[in-house]
Coordinates of C-alpha atoms and ligand atoms in Angstrom, one line a residue:
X527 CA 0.0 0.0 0.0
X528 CA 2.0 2.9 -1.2
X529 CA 0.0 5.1 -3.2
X530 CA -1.6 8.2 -1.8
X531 CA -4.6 9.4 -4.5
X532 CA -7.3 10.4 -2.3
X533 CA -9.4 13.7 -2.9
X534 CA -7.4 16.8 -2.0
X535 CA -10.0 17.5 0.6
X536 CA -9.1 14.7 2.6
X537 CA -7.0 14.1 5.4
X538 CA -3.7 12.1 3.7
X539 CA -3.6 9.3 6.0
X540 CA -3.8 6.2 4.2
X541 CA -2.0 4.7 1.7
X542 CA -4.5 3.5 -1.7
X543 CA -4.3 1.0 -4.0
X544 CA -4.0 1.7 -7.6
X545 CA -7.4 2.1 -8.4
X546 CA -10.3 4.0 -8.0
X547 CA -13.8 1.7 -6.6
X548 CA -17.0 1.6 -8.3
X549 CA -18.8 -1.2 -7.7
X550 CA -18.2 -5.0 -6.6
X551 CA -19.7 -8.0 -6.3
X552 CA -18.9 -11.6 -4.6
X553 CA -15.0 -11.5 -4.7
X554 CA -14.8 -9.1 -7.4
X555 CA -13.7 -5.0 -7.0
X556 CA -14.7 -3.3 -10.0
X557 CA -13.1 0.4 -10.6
X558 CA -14.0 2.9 -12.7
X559 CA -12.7 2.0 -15.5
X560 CA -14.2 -1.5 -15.2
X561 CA -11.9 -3.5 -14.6
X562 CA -12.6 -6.1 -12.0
X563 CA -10.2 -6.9 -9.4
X564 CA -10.2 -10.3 -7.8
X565 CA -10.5 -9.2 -3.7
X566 CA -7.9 -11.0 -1.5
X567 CA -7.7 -8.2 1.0
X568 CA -11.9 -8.8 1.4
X569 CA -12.0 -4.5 1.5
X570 CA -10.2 -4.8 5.2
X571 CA -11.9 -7.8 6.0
X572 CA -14.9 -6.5 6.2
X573 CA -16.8 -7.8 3.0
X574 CA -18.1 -10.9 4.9
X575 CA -20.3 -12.5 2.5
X576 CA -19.0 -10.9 -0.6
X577 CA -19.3 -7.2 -2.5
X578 CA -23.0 -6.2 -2.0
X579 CA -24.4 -10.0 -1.5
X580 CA -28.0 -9.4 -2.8
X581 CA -29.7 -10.2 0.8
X582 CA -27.9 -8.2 2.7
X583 CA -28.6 -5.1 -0.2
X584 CA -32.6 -5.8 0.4
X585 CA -32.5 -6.4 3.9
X586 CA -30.8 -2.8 4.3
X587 CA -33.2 -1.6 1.8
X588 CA -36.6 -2.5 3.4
X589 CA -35.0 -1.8 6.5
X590 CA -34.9 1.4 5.5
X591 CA -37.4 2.2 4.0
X592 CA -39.3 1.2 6.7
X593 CA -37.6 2.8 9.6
X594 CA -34.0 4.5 9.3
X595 CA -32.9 5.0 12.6
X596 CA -34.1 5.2 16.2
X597 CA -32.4 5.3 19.7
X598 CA -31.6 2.1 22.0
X599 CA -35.0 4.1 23.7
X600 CA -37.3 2.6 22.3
X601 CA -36.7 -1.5 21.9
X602 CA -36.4 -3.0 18.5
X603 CA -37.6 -6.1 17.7
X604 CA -34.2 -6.3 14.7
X605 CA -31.8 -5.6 17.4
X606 CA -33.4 -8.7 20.1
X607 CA -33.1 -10.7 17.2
X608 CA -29.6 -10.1 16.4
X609 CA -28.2 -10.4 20.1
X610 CA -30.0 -13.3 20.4
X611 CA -28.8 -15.0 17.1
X612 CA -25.3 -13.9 18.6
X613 CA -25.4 -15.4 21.6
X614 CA -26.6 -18.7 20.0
X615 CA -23.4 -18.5 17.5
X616 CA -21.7 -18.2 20.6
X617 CA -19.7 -21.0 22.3
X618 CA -19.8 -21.3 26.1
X619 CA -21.9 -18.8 27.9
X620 CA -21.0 -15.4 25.7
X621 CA -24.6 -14.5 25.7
X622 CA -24.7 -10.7 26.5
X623 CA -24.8 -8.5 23.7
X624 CA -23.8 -5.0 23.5
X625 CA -23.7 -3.0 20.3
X626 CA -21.6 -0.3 19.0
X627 CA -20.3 1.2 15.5
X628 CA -16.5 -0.2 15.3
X629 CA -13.6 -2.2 16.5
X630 CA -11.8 0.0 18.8
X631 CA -15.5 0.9 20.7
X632 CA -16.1 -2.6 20.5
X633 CA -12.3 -3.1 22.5
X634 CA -13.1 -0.1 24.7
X635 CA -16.1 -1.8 26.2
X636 CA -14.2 -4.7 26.9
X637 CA -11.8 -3.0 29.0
X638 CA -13.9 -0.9 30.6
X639 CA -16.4 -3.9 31.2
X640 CA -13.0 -5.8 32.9
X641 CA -11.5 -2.6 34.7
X642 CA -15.0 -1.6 36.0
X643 CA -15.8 -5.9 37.4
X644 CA -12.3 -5.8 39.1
X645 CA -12.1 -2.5 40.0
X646 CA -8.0 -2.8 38.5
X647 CA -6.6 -0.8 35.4
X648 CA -3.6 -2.4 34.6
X649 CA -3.9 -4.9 31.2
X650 CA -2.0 -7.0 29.7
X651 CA -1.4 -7.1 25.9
X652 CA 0.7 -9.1 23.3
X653 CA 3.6 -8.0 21.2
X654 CA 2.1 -8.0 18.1
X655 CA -1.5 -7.2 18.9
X656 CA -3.4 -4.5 17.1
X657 CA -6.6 -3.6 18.9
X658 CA -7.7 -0.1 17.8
X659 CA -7.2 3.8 17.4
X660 CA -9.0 5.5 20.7
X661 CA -7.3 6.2 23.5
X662 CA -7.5 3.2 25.6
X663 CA -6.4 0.9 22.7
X664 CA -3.7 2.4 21.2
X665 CA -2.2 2.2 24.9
X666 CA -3.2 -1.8 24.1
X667 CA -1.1 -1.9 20.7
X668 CA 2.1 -2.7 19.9
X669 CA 4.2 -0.1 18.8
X670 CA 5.8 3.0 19.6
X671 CA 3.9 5.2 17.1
X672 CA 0.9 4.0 18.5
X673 CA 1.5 4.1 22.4
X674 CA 2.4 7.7 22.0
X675 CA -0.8 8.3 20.9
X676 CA -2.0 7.0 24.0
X677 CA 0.9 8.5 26.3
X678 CA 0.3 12.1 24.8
X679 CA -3.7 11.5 25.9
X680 CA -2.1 10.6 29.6
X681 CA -3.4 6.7 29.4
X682 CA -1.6 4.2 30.7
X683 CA 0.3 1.6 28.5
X684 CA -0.7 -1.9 28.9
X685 CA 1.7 -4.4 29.6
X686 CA 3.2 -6.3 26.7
X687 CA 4.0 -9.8 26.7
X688 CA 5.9 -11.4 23.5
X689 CA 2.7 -13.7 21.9
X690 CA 2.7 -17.1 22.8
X691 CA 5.1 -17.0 25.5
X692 CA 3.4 -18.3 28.8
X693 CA 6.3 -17.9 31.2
X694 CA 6.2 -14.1 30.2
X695 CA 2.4 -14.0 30.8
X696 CA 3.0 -15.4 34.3
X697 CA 5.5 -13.4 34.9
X698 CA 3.3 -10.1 33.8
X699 CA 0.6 -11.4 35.9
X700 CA -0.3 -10.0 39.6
X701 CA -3.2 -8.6 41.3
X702 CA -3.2 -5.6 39.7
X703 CA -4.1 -6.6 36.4
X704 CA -7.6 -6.4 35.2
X705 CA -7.5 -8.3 32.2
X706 CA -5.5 -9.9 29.5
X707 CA -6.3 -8.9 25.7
X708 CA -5.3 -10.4 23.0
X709 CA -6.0 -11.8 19.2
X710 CA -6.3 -15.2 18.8
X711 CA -5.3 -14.6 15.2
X712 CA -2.9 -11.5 15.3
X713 CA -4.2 -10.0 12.2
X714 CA -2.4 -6.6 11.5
X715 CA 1.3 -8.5 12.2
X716 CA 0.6 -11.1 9.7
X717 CA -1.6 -13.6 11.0
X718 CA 0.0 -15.0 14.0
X719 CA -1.5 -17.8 15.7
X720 CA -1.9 -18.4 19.1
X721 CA -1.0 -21.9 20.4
X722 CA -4.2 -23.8 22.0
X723 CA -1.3 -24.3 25.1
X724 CA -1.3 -20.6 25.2
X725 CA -4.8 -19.5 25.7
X726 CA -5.4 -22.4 27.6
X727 CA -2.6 -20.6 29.8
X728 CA -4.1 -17.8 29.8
X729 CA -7.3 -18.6 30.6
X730 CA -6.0 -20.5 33.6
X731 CA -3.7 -17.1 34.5
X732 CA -6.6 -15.1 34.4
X733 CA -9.0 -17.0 36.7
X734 CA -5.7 -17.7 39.0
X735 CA -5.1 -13.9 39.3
X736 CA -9.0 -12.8 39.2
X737 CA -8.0 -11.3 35.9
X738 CA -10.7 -11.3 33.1
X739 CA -9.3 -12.9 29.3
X740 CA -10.5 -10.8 26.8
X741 CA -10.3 -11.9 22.8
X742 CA -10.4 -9.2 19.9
X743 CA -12.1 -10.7 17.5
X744 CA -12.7 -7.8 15.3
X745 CA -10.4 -9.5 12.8
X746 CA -10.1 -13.0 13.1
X747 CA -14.4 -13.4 13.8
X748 CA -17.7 -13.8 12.5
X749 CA -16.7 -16.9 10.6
X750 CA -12.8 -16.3 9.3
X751 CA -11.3 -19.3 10.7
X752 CA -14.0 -21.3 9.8
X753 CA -16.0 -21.1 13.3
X754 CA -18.3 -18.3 13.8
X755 CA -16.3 -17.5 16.8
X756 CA -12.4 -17.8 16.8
X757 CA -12.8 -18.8 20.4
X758 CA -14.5 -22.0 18.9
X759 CA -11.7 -22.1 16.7
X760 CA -9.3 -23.0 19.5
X761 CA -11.9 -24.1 22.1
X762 CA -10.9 -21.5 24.6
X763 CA -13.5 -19.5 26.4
X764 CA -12.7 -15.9 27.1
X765 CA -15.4 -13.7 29.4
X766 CA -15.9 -11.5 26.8
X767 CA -14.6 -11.0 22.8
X768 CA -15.4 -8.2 20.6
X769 CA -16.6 -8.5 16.6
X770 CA -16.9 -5.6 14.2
X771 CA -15.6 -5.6 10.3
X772 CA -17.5 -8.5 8.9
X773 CA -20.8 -8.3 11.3
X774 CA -22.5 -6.2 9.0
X775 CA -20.8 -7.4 5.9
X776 CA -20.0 -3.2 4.8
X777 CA -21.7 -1.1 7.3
X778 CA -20.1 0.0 10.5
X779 CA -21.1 -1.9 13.3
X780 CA -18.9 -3.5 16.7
X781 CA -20.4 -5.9 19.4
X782 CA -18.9 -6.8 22.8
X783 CA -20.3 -10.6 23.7
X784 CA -19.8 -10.8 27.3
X785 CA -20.6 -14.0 29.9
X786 CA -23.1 -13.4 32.6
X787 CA -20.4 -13.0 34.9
X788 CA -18.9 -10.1 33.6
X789 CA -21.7 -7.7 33.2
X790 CA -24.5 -9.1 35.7
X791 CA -24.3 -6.2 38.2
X792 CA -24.9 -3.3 35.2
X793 CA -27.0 -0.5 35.5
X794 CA -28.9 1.5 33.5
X795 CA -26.5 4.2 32.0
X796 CA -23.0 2.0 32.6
X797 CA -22.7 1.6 28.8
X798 CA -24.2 2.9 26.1
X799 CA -24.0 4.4 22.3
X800 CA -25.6 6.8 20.0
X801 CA -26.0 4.5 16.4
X802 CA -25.4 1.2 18.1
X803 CA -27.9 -1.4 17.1
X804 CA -29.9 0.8 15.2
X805 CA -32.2 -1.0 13.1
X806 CA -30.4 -0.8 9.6
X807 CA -26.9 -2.1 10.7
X808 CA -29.0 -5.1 12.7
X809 CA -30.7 -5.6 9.6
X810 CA -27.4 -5.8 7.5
X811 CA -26.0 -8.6 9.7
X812 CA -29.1 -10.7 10.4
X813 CA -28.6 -11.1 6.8
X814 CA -25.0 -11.4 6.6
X815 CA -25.3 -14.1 9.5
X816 CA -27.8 -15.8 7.6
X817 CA -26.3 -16.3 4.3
X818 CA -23.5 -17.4 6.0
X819 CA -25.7 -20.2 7.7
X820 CA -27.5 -20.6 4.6
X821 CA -24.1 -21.0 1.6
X822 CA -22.4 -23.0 4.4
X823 CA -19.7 -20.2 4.1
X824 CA -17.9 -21.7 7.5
X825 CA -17.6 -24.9 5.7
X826 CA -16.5 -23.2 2.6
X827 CA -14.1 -21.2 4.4
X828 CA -12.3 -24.4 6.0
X829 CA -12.1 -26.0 2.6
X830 CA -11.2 -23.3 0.6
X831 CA -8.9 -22.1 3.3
X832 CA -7.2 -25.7 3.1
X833 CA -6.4 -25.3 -0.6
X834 CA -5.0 -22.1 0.0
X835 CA -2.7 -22.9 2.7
X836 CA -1.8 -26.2 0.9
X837 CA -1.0 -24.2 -2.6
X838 CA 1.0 -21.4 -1.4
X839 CA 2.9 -23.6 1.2
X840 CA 4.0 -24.9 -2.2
X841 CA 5.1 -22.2 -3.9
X842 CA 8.9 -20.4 -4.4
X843 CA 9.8 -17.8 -1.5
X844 CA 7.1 -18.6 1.0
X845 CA 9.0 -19.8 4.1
X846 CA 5.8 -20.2 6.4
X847 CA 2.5 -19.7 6.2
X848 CA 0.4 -18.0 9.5
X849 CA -2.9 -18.4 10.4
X850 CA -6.2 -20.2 10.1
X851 CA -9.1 -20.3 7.5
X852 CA -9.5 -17.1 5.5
X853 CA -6.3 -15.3 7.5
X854 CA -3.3 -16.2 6.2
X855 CA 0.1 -14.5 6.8
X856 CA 2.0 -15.5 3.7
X857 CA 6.0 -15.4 5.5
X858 CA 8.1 -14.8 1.8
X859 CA 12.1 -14.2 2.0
X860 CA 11.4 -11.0 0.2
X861 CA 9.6 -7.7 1.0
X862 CA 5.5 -8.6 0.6
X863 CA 5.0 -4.6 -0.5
X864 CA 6.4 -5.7 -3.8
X865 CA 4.8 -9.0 -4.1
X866 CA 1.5 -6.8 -3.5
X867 CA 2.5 -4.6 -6.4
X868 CA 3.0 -7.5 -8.7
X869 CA -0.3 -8.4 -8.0
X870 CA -1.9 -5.2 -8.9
X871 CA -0.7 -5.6 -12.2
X872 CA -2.6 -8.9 -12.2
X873 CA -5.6 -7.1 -10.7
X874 CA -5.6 -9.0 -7.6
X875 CA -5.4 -7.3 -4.0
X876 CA -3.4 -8.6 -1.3
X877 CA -2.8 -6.9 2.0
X878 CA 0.7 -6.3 3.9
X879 CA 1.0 -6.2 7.5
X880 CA 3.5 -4.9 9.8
X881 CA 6.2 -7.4 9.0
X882 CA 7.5 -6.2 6.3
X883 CA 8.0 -10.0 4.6
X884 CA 4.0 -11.1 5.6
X885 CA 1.4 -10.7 3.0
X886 CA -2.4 -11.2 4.2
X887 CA -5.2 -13.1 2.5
X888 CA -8.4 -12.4 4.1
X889 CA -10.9 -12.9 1.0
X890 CA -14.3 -12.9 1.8
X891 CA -15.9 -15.8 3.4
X892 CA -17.6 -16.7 0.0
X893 CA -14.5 -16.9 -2.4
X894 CA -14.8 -20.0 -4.4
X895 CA -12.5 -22.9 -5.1
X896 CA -12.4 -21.2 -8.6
X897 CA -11.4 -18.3 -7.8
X898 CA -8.7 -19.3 -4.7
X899 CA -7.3 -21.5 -7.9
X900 CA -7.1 -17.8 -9.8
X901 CA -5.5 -16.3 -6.6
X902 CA -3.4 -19.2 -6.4
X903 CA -2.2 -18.7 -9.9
X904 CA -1.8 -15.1 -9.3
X905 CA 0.7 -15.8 -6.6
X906 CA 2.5 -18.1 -8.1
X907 CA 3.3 -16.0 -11.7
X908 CA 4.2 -13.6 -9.1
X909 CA 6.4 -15.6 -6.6
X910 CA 8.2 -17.3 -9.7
X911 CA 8.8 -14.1 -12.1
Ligands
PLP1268 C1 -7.8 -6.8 15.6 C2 -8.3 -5.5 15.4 N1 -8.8 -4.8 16.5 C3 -9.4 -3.6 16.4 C4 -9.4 -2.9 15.2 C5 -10.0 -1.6 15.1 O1 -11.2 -1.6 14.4 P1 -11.9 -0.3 13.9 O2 -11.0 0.2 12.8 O3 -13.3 -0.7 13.4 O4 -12.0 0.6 15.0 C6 -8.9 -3.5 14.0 C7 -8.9 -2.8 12.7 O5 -8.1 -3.1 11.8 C8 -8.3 -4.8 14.2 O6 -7.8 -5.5 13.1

């Protein structure tokens, strides 16, 4: 991601790709020229069941039409549905909903849930871990850029533990700390895994200390590994994970999913948000929830997910490949920016992360055998050239 060809009249924060979007559908970017690019990088994970999947379109529309908005005042019968088709997604007891509208809210309800339970501040976090741009989770990131953020808004850092080391855990652990957060699937730095030693470590730190174990799922859920939940995914229970990118399948909207335990003695008032389970974005992911039920997309994404690991494991430069279902961290012995490039040309996007030699697949649940055989091929032209 190295281009910068936004409007003038925005702020020139991100880097682009080289195109400019116009519409999309299943897998498939199309830019203004028309051109249609095969979609790797899923639009940031986010594009769930495909560009503008066709239920998820109507059900925003009628939706809509029939109510836009209103305020968590007056109950809505979209929003009880959605909680409660969450909570039944849900392994263990992670049956509490809350909405909100992204990631990082999602992740500052988590801590504050945990900080507020134990009455503690301090939390633990993994090198590695991405979790967010507010306040309170850029002090839960890794990286300097990103923790002065949080030190210039006075919040304290969390305290970072290298991933998947449990004697460093341990050693992090005391009864100060209110709560260890972490990715299952570290998506930002490549698509590290967690071992199913390590979060069962955890777990057991947490309840040993009176900690809470908190997972951001914001990446690596609603279905990428090929479980609804990544918690399934490794069979460890957390007391609370967040979800936001693919809930609503393109329309902003972050849950926290909390056990009983965690959030039995709130009040009226403790939490609460503006847009946050409005009726539209509920609409949008009772949809997106049900077409993945409905195309077996969890199935889809463990079998396609298979033949993606199993091809590019294959193929010239890759030295390792990270992750689980639908995100992959592609390890090459040569910088993944230019890999991405060569892709362009190819029309296919890719993502980098924050190791410089990882490239990310994280296609939309839906991408076909077909078309992981035309990434696949993609990657391969690439690798070999
Ligand atoms: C693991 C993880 N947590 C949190 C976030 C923040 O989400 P948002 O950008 O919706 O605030 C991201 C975004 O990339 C993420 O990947």
């Amino acid at each position: 991601m190295l281009m910068r060809e936004d409007g003038p009249a925005l702020l020139p924060v991100y880097a682009t790709f080289p195109l400019r979007a116009a519409s999309g559908h299943g897998s498939w970017l199309v830019d203004e020229t028309g051109v249609e690019w095969l979609d790797a990088y899923g639009g940031h994970a986010v594009a769930t069941v495909g560009h503008s999947h066709p239920d998820v379109v109507a059900a925003i529309a009628e939706q809509s039409a029939r109510l836009l908005f209103y305020s968590t005042a007056v109950p809505h019968a979209g929003r009880e549905r959605l909680a409660e088709v969450l909570a039944r997604h849900a392994p263990g007891a992670l049956g509490k909903v809350f909405f909100c509208n992204s990631g990082a809210e999602a992740n500052e309800n988590l801590l504050g849930l945990a900080r507020r339970k134990t009455g503690r501040t301090t939390v633990v976090t993994m090198r590695g871990g991405w979790h967010g741009r507010t306040a309170a989770t850029l002090a839960c990131t890794d990286g300097a850029k990103y923790e002065a953020g949080a030190l210039r808004a006075g919040v304290p850092l969390s305290r970072k533990v290298p991933f998947n080391d449990l004697a460093a855990l341990e050693a992090a652990m005391d009864e100060s700390v209110a709560a260890v957060l972490l990715e299952p699937v570290q998506g930002f730095s490549g698509a590290r895994t967690a071992t199913v030693e390590f979060l069962e470590g955890a777990r057991a730190l947490c309840d040993r200390f009176g900690a809470r174990l908190l997972f951001d799922e914001v990446q690596c859920g609603v279905g990428r590994l090929g479980t609804f939940t990544a918690a399934e995914s490794f069979g460890v229970i957390p007391d609370a994970l967040s979800m936001a990118k693919g809930l609503a399948s393109g329309l902003p909207m972050g849950a926290v999913l909390a056990q009983p335990s965690l959030v039995d003695d709130l009040a009226i008032g403790d939490l609460g948000s503006t847009f946050g389970g409005g009726p539209v974005v509920c609409a949008a992911a009772l949809a997106n929830i049900s077409v993945i039920d409905r195309e077996e997309l969890l199935e889809n994404v463990r079998r396609v997910g298979a033949q993606l690991r199993a091809g590019t494991e294959a193929m010239p430069h890759v030295r390792r490949v990270h992750g689980r279902g639908f995100l992959l961290g592609l390890e090459l012995d040569l910088p993944a920016a230019e890999v991405q490039r060569a892709l362009w040309a190819l029309h296919i996007l890719t993502g980098t992360s924050t190791d410089p030699q990882t490239l990310r697949l994280l296609p939309p649940l839906s991408l076909s055998s077909d078309e992981a055989a035309l990434l696949l091929d993609g990657l391969r032209t690439v690798l070999s050239a």
